[in-house]
Amino acid sequence: VRTIRILALIAGITVLSATVSLASEVDGLLDLLVKKGIVTQDEASGLRHELDTQRKTEAAKKKDSTVSAKRPIRMSGYVQFRGTSAQDDNDAFLIRRARLNLAADIAPRWSYLTVLDFGNAASKSVSSIDFKKGTSKTGLTQKPVMLDAQIDYAVNSADRLSFGQFKVPFSYESLRSDADLDTINRAQVVEKLVPGRDLGAQGRDLGIQYGGARQQLEYAVGVFNGAGINTGDDNDRKDIAARLVAHLSKPLAVGVSYYDGGLGSEPQDHKRVGGEVICRSGPWSLTGEYISGKDGSVMKSGWYTHAGYRFAPLWEGVVRFDRFDPDLDASDDRSEVLTLGANHFITDTVKLQINYERKREEADQKRNDALLAQLQVKF
Ligand SMILES: [Ca+2]
Ligand SMILES: [Ca+2]
């Protein structure tokens, strides 16, 4: 009876501990009990066997959540689910972005990053469906898109050399992660003039870049194909992009961006100049950008100004005005968007954004205002 009680006690300790480290202490305790003649060798072996099984079960449980790879890989990503109600388009639900990022340090100084997008449905609506063939005219089953594939070499602790496909160093809002945007959509001028975005390549291109940050300065200069992502070049000319940001004081930064390139088999001018002022202080954020460009012989420009205020710990109100002129020599072709919005930071990884976009065009008075709501989770 005494032995049974002791065995029950040991079993109790084992169950209570339920950890591998404590299990080894129980093992030692068993040795002691055998030595003192309190339990027999057989009883001790039985218990050890039970303990061993338990350890293996624990180890197997841990294994289930481990991804096996030759090098430790950092995995991250996010999903954006959007609902849009626009005056000039069908109301719709949409997976705007579903990103998967994989990064790893592969050797001293060398690292890599790939970004895949499984969403990227843009805001295309199905225009017509051929019921006989059972197919739609728009690509409902778009393939995942490779957005970034970059190899980084750390030249020193501040600078790195990047090779591959990644964002062109131009404009504050273009370079901000889609997951961190203050409004659901980027400003018109950023979408229409930032190199890469103007081609529908999500601000990215293929090339080589040298960049870094030291003290109050952030800098990047790169050479790119200039023809967009996941494709070759359409000419021999390579484009130059450069960006310099000075962090003047803790909340205030000013930056300039420059791009000189050529588009097409007989290269036409593809030039951009941009300036930005960013101030993020406590609950306030005030940002603004101006970008002007030249495509062939057409001069274009636009700007936006944005203000945000955290009026409660988990809530931010935002207001933005942006204006874009697609041809400085033509009159009555400017368009303006006034965005009013709220950001609700439900947790660190869950965000809800609601925006109302009031749109005004000089050319024809369209009714195209839009109400958007977007729920985002990231990991
Ligand atoms: Ca080129
Ligand atoms: Ca104009």
Short mmCIF file of C-alpha atoms and ligand atoms in Angstrom, two decimals:
data_model
loop_
_atom_site.label_atom_id
_atom_site.label_comp_id
_atom_site.label_asym_id
_atom_site.label_seq_id
_atom_site.Cartn_x
_atom_site.Cartn_y
_atom_site.Cartn_z
CA VAL A 1 0.00 0.00 0.00
CA ARG A 2 2.83 2.32 0.85
CA THR A 3 4.49 1.58 -2.52
CA ILE A 4 1.26 2.30 -4.37
CA ARG A 5 0.97 5.58 -2.54
CA ILE A 6 4.52 6.51 -3.47
CA LEU A 7 3.93 5.49 -7.08
CA ALA A 8 0.75 7.53 -7.12
CA LEU A 9 2.75 10.43 -5.70
CA ILE A 10 5.41 10.14 -8.40
CA ALA A 11 2.77 9.80 -11.12
CA GLY A 12 1.12 12.89 -9.64
CA ILE A 13 4.37 14.83 -9.77
CA THR A 14 4.91 13.75 -13.38
CA VAL A 15 1.43 14.77 -14.46
CA LEU A 16 1.57 18.04 -12.53
CA SER A 17 4.97 18.99 -13.84
CA ALA A 18 4.04 18.07 -17.43
CA THR A 19 7.33 19.50 -18.53
CA VAL A 20 10.38 17.85 -19.96
CA SER A 21 12.79 19.61 -17.61
CA LEU A 22 10.95 18.54 -14.45
CA ALA A 23 10.66 15.01 -15.83
CA SER A 24 14.43 14.62 -15.54
CA GLU A 25 14.21 15.54 -11.86
CA VAL A 26 11.56 12.86 -11.40
CA ASP A 27 14.03 10.46 -13.04
CA GLY A 28 16.62 11.34 -10.39
CA LEU A 29 14.04 10.91 -7.65
CA LEU A 30 13.29 7.40 -8.92
CA ASP A 31 16.98 6.47 -8.68
CA LEU A 32 16.98 7.62 -5.07
CA LEU A 33 13.81 5.64 -4.24
CA VAL A 34 15.30 2.46 -5.73
CA LYS A 35 18.52 3.01 -3.77
CA LYS A 36 16.60 3.38 -0.52
CA GLY A 37 14.61 0.22 -1.35
CA ILE A 38 11.28 2.07 -1.33
CA VAL A 39 10.39 0.99 -4.89
CA THR A 40 11.72 -1.98 -6.86
CA GLN A 41 13.81 -1.74 -10.00
CA ASP A 42 10.84 -3.08 -12.05
CA GLU A 43 8.48 -0.43 -10.72
CA ALA A 44 11.04 2.25 -11.47
CA SER A 45 11.53 0.96 -15.05
CA GLY A 46 7.77 1.00 -15.61
CA LEU A 47 7.57 4.59 -14.47
CA ARG A 48 10.59 5.56 -16.57
CA HIS A 49 8.93 4.04 -19.62
CA GLU A 50 5.78 6.03 -18.93
CA LEU A 51 7.85 9.18 -18.46
CA ASP A 52 9.68 8.54 -21.72
CA THR A 53 6.43 8.17 -23.66
CA GLN A 54 5.24 11.42 -22.18
CA ARG A 55 8.43 13.23 -23.24
CA LYS A 56 8.07 11.95 -26.78
CA THR A 57 4.45 13.11 -26.95
CA GLU A 58 5.50 16.57 -25.75
CA ALA A 59 8.30 16.72 -28.32
CA ALA A 60 5.93 15.63 -31.11
CA LYS A 61 3.48 18.39 -30.13
CA LYS A 62 6.24 20.97 -30.49
CA LYS A 63 7.31 19.54 -33.84
CA ASP A 64 3.83 20.06 -35.31
CA SER A 65 4.22 23.84 -35.29
CA THR A 66 7.75 23.96 -36.68
CA VAL A 67 8.55 24.62 -40.34
CA SER A 68 11.63 22.80 -41.46
CA ALA A 69 14.22 24.74 -43.46
CA LYS A 70 17.96 24.74 -44.00
CA ARG A 71 18.22 28.23 -42.49
CA PRO A 72 15.94 30.03 -40.02
CA ILE A 73 13.32 31.82 -42.12
CA ARG A 74 11.36 34.87 -41.03
CA MET A 75 7.80 34.61 -42.27
CA SER A 76 5.29 37.45 -42.18
CA GLY A 77 2.30 38.67 -44.10
CA TYR A 78 -1.14 40.17 -44.01
CA VAL A 79 -4.61 40.01 -45.52
CA GLN A 80 -6.81 42.97 -46.42
CA PHE A 81 -10.53 42.38 -46.85
CA ARG A 82 -12.31 45.34 -48.39
CA GLY A 83 -15.84 46.44 -49.01
CA THR A 84 -16.44 49.25 -51.51
CA SER A 85 -19.56 51.21 -52.31
CA ALA A 86 -18.90 53.56 -55.23
CA GLN A 87 -21.31 55.72 -57.20
CA ASP A 88 -19.77 54.71 -60.55
CA ASP A 89 -19.05 51.02 -59.92
CA ASN A 90 -20.69 47.91 -58.51
CA ASP A 91 -20.62 47.62 -54.74
CA ALA A 92 -18.24 44.80 -53.98
CA PHE A 93 -16.28 42.74 -51.49
CA LEU A 94 -12.65 42.20 -52.36
CA ILE A 95 -9.44 40.63 -51.08
CA ARG A 96 -7.28 43.64 -51.85
CA ARG A 97 -4.02 42.09 -50.72
CA ALA A 98 -2.94 38.71 -49.32
CA ARG A 99 0.79 38.90 -48.81
CA LEU A 100 3.36 36.34 -47.78
CA ASN A 101 6.88 37.55 -47.00
CA LEU A 102 9.82 35.19 -46.55
CA ALA A 103 13.21 36.49 -45.41
CA ALA A 104 16.42 34.86 -44.25
CA ASP A 105 20.05 35.57 -43.45
CA ILE A 106 21.82 33.10 -45.68
CA ALA A 107 25.45 33.89 -44.84
CA PRO A 108 27.33 36.62 -42.96
CA ARG A 109 26.36 39.94 -44.68
CA TRP A 110 24.02 38.20 -47.14
CA SER A 111 20.25 38.04 -46.81
CA TYR A 112 17.22 37.71 -49.05
CA LEU A 113 13.56 38.63 -49.14
CA THR A 114 10.66 37.51 -51.29
CA VAL A 115 7.17 39.02 -51.23
CA LEU A 116 4.28 37.21 -52.87
CA ASP A 117 0.77 38.54 -53.31
CA PHE A 118 -2.11 36.09 -53.60
CA GLY A 119 -4.78 38.80 -53.54
CA ASN A 120 -4.11 41.72 -55.82
CA ALA A 121 -7.59 41.64 -57.33
CA ALA A 122 -7.45 45.43 -57.80
CA SER A 123 -10.95 46.81 -58.15
CA LYS A 124 -11.84 45.15 -61.45
CA SER A 125 -15.43 44.14 -61.81
CA VAL A 126 -16.65 41.40 -64.10
CA SER A 127 -17.86 43.14 -67.25
CA SER A 128 -19.42 40.22 -69.07
CA ILE A 129 -19.68 36.48 -68.75
CA ASP A 130 -19.92 34.06 -71.66
CA PHE A 131 -22.35 31.49 -70.30
CA LYS A 132 -21.88 29.12 -73.28
CA LYS A 133 -18.14 28.84 -72.73
CA GLY A 134 -18.53 29.25 -69.01
CA THR A 135 -15.72 31.75 -68.84
CA SER A 136 -15.58 35.38 -67.91
CA LYS A 137 -13.71 38.03 -69.84
CA THR A 138 -11.78 39.27 -66.86
CA GLY A 139 -9.18 37.12 -65.18
CA LEU A 140 -11.01 35.83 -62.15
CA THR A 141 -8.26 33.36 -61.39
CA GLN A 142 -5.25 35.64 -61.45
CA LYS A 143 -2.03 33.92 -60.61
CA PRO A 144 -0.15 34.98 -57.51
CA VAL A 145 2.26 37.81 -58.28
CA MET A 146 5.88 37.97 -57.20
CA LEU A 147 6.29 41.55 -55.97
CA ASP A 148 9.75 41.47 -54.41
CA ALA A 149 12.70 39.14 -54.84
CA GLN A 150 15.79 40.80 -53.46
CA ILE A 151 19.27 39.82 -52.42
CA ASP A 152 20.93 42.14 -49.90
CA TYR A 153 24.61 42.51 -49.13
CA ALA A 154 25.53 44.48 -45.99
CA VAL A 155 28.46 46.66 -47.08
CA ASN A 156 28.86 47.88 -43.49
CA SER A 157 26.60 48.37 -40.49
CA ALA A 158 24.79 51.31 -42.17
CA ASP A 159 24.74 50.56 -45.88
CA ARG A 160 23.52 47.78 -48.08
CA LEU A 161 23.66 46.83 -51.69
CA SER A 162 20.46 45.29 -53.07
CA PHE A 163 19.97 43.24 -56.21
CA GLY A 164 16.68 42.08 -57.69
CA GLN A 165 13.11 43.30 -57.81
CA PHE A 166 11.98 45.79 -55.17
CA LYS A 167 10.49 49.26 -54.65
CA VAL A 168 12.05 52.14 -56.57
CA PRO A 169 13.44 54.66 -54.02
CA PHE A 170 10.95 57.45 -54.66
CA SER A 171 8.27 59.11 -52.48
CA TYR A 172 7.43 58.62 -48.82
CA GLU A 173 3.97 57.17 -49.37
CA SER A 174 5.05 54.81 -52.15
CA LEU A 175 7.75 53.28 -49.96
CA ARG A 176 5.48 52.87 -46.93
CA SER A 177 4.19 49.33 -46.50
CA ASP A 178 0.65 48.81 -47.79
CA ALA A 179 -0.14 47.50 -44.31
CA ASP A 180 0.82 50.82 -42.66
CA LEU A 181 -0.99 53.31 -44.89
CA ASP A 182 -2.90 56.10 -43.12
CA THR A 183 -5.69 55.91 -45.71
CA ILE A 184 -7.05 52.89 -47.60
CA ASN A 185 -5.88 54.22 -50.98
CA ARG A 186 -2.72 56.11 -51.80
CA ALA A 187 -2.94 59.68 -53.13
CA GLN A 188 -3.60 60.08 -56.88
CA VAL A 189 -0.23 61.72 -57.49
CA VAL A 190 1.58 58.77 -55.87
CA GLU A 191 -0.37 56.19 -57.90
CA LYS A 192 -0.03 58.11 -61.16
CA LEU A 193 3.46 59.60 -61.02
CA VAL A 194 5.72 57.46 -58.81
CA PRO A 195 7.94 55.32 -61.08
CA GLY A 196 6.67 51.74 -61.10
CA ARG A 197 3.22 52.73 -59.86
CA ASP A 198 2.59 54.75 -63.04
CA LEU A 199 3.21 51.51 -65.00
CA GLY A 200 0.96 49.44 -62.75
CA ALA A 201 3.98 47.66 -61.24
CA GLN A 202 3.15 48.54 -57.63
CA GLY A 203 6.11 50.93 -57.36
CA ARG A 204 8.64 48.21 -58.12
CA ASP A 205 11.26 47.53 -60.74
CA LEU A 206 14.30 45.35 -61.44
CA GLY A 207 17.77 46.65 -60.72
CA ILE A 208 20.59 47.35 -58.31
CA GLN A 209 20.47 49.80 -55.43
CA TYR A 210 22.88 51.20 -52.86
CA GLY A 211 21.21 52.60 -49.79
CA GLY A 212 21.49 53.17 -46.09
CA ALA A 213 20.91 55.40 -43.11
CA ARG A 214 23.36 57.14 -40.82
CA GLN A 215 22.82 59.83 -38.21
CA GLN A 216 20.08 62.09 -39.56
CA LEU A 217 20.36 60.99 -43.18
CA GLU A 218 18.61 58.30 -45.20
CA TYR A 219 19.74 57.77 -48.77
CA ALA A 220 19.33 55.44 -51.74
CA VAL A 221 20.47 55.48 -55.33
CA GLY A 222 19.66 52.82 -57.88
CA VAL A 223 19.74 51.81 -61.50
CA PHE A 224 16.68 50.04 -62.94
CA ASN A 225 15.32 48.53 -66.15
CA GLY A 226 12.45 51.02 -66.03
CA ALA A 227 9.91 48.66 -67.60
CA GLY A 228 8.14 47.29 -64.53
CA ILE A 229 8.16 43.98 -62.67
CA ASN A 230 8.47 40.34 -63.74
CA THR A 231 9.62 41.33 -67.22
CA GLY A 232 12.75 42.27 -69.13
CA ASP A 233 13.63 45.71 -70.46
CA ASP A 234 12.04 47.29 -73.52
CA ASN A 235 15.23 49.20 -74.40
CA ASP A 236 18.96 49.40 -73.64
CA ARG A 237 18.56 52.48 -71.52
CA LYS A 238 18.72 52.08 -67.76
CA ASP A 239 16.88 54.44 -65.42
CA ILE A 240 18.39 56.25 -62.44
CA ALA A 241 16.48 56.78 -59.18
CA ALA A 242 17.66 58.58 -56.05
CA ARG A 243 16.16 59.64 -52.75
CA LEU A 244 17.55 61.62 -49.84
CA VAL A 245 15.74 62.20 -46.53
CA ALA A 246 16.98 64.45 -43.73
CA HIS A 247 15.55 63.88 -40.25
CA LEU A 248 15.87 67.45 -39.05
CA SER A 249 14.52 66.87 -35.57
CA LYS A 250 12.78 63.99 -33.82
CA PRO A 251 9.35 64.36 -35.45
CA LEU A 252 10.30 66.29 -38.60
CA ALA A 253 11.78 64.93 -41.82
CA VAL A 254 12.12 66.41 -45.30
CA GLY A 255 13.03 64.48 -48.40
CA VAL A 256 13.64 64.77 -52.12
CA SER A 257 13.34 62.11 -54.82
CA TYR A 258 14.66 62.10 -58.37
CA TYR A 259 14.09 59.80 -61.34
CA ASP A 260 15.49 59.96 -64.86
CA GLY A 261 14.48 57.30 -67.33
CA GLY A 262 13.22 56.40 -70.76
CA LEU A 263 10.17 54.36 -71.79
CA GLY A 264 9.62 52.35 -74.95
CA SER A 265 11.80 50.90 -77.74
CA GLU A 266 12.62 54.44 -78.86
CA PRO A 267 12.96 55.85 -75.34
CA GLN A 268 10.66 58.71 -74.48
CA ASP A 269 11.43 60.88 -71.45
CA HIS A 270 10.22 59.39 -68.18
CA LYS A 271 11.31 61.93 -65.55
CA ARG A 272 10.17 62.66 -62.03
CA VAL A 273 11.07 65.04 -59.22
CA GLY A 274 9.45 64.84 -55.80
CA GLY A 275 9.56 66.56 -52.42
CA GLU A 276 8.10 65.49 -49.08
CA VAL A 277 7.61 66.86 -45.57
CA ILE A 278 6.77 64.38 -42.83
CA CYS A 279 5.93 65.27 -39.23
CA ARG A 280 4.83 62.60 -36.78
CA SER A 281 4.60 63.83 -33.22
CA GLY A 282 2.60 62.21 -30.42
CA PRO A 283 -1.01 61.83 -31.54
CA TRP A 284 -0.45 64.05 -34.59
CA SER A 285 0.73 63.21 -38.07
CA LEU A 286 1.11 65.84 -40.78
CA THR A 287 2.48 64.80 -44.14
CA GLY A 288 2.64 66.27 -47.62
CA GLU A 289 4.23 65.51 -50.96
CA TYR A 290 4.63 67.23 -54.30
CA ILE A 291 5.66 65.34 -57.44
CA SER A 292 6.12 66.64 -60.95
CA GLY A 293 6.97 64.63 -64.04
CA LYS A 294 7.56 64.55 -67.75
CA ASP A 295 6.35 61.71 -70.00
CA GLY A 296 7.50 62.32 -73.56
CA SER A 297 6.62 65.99 -73.97
CA VAL A 298 3.75 66.04 -71.45
CA MET A 299 4.37 67.77 -68.13
CA LYS A 300 2.38 66.50 -65.13
CA SER A 301 2.18 67.30 -61.43
CA GLY A 302 0.24 66.77 -58.28
CA TRP A 303 0.37 66.99 -54.50
CA TYR A 304 -1.37 65.91 -51.34
CA THR A 305 -1.57 67.08 -47.78
CA HIS A 306 -2.62 64.76 -44.98
CA ALA A 307 -3.43 65.20 -41.30
CA GLY A 308 -4.10 62.52 -38.72
CA TYR A 309 -4.97 62.73 -35.03
CA ARG A 310 -5.29 59.95 -32.45
CA PHE A 311 -8.36 61.14 -30.59
CA ALA A 312 -8.54 57.97 -28.48
CA PRO A 313 -5.93 55.27 -27.72
CA LEU A 314 -7.30 52.93 -30.40
CA TRP A 315 -8.78 55.48 -32.82
CA GLU A 316 -7.31 57.89 -35.32
CA GLY A 317 -9.16 60.39 -37.47
CA VAL A 318 -7.66 61.34 -40.84
CA VAL A 319 -8.30 63.96 -43.48
CA ARG A 320 -6.48 64.23 -46.79
CA PHE A 321 -6.72 66.42 -49.85
CA ASP A 322 -4.97 65.48 -53.07
CA ARG A 323 -4.87 66.99 -56.52
CA PHE A 324 -3.48 65.66 -59.80
CA ASP A 325 -2.98 67.41 -63.12
CA PRO A 326 -2.22 64.95 -65.96
CA ASP A 327 -1.23 67.71 -68.42
CA LEU A 328 -0.01 71.12 -67.28
CA ASP A 329 -0.61 72.57 -70.78
CA ALA A 330 -4.24 71.45 -70.91
CA SER A 331 -6.90 73.20 -68.87
CA ASP A 332 -9.87 71.67 -67.09
CA ASP A 333 -8.33 68.23 -66.61
CA ARG A 334 -7.39 68.28 -62.94
CA SER A 335 -8.95 65.88 -60.45
CA GLU A 336 -9.21 66.22 -56.69
CA VAL A 337 -9.96 63.74 -53.95
CA LEU A 338 -10.93 64.69 -50.42
CA THR A 339 -10.66 61.71 -48.07
CA LEU A 340 -12.23 61.62 -44.62
CA GLY A 341 -11.49 58.56 -42.57
CA ALA A 342 -11.08 56.72 -39.31
CA ASN A 343 -8.53 54.08 -38.35
CA HIS A 344 -9.44 51.68 -35.55
CA PHE A 345 -6.42 49.78 -34.18
CA ILE A 346 -8.36 46.85 -32.71
CA THR A 347 -5.12 45.11 -31.66
CA ASP A 348 -1.47 45.45 -32.74
CA THR A 349 -2.24 43.11 -35.62
CA VAL A 350 -5.87 43.88 -36.47
CA LYS A 351 -6.86 47.19 -38.06
CA LEU A 352 -10.14 48.51 -39.41
CA GLN A 353 -10.16 51.51 -41.76
CA ILE A 354 -13.16 53.43 -43.02
CA ASN A 355 -12.76 56.10 -45.71
CA TYR A 356 -15.13 58.36 -47.58
CA GLU A 357 -13.62 59.70 -50.83
CA ARG A 358 -15.23 62.79 -52.31
CA LYS A 359 -13.98 63.07 -55.89
CA ARG A 360 -14.14 66.13 -58.12
CA GLU A 361 -13.06 66.35 -61.77
CA GLU A 362 -12.77 69.61 -63.64
CA ALA A 363 -13.53 67.99 -67.01
CA ASP A 364 -16.87 66.27 -66.47
CA GLN A 365 -18.79 66.27 -63.25
CA LYS A 366 -18.99 62.52 -62.60
CA ARG A 367 -20.78 61.05 -59.65
CA ASN A 368 -17.99 58.76 -58.45
CA ASP A 369 -17.66 59.27 -54.69
CA ALA A 370 -16.82 56.12 -52.79
CA LEU A 371 -17.21 54.66 -49.31
CA LEU A 372 -14.60 52.06 -48.39
CA ALA A 373 -14.08 49.82 -45.38
CA GLN A 374 -11.07 47.60 -44.96
CA LEU A 375 -10.26 45.00 -42.32
CA GLN A 376 -6.62 43.97 -42.07
CA VAL A 377 -4.89 41.24 -40.09
CA LYS A 378 -1.17 40.66 -40.14
CA PHE A 379 1.21 38.17 -38.66
CA CA B 1 15.07 50.72 -69.81
CA CA B 2 -4.00 70.64 -66.71
#
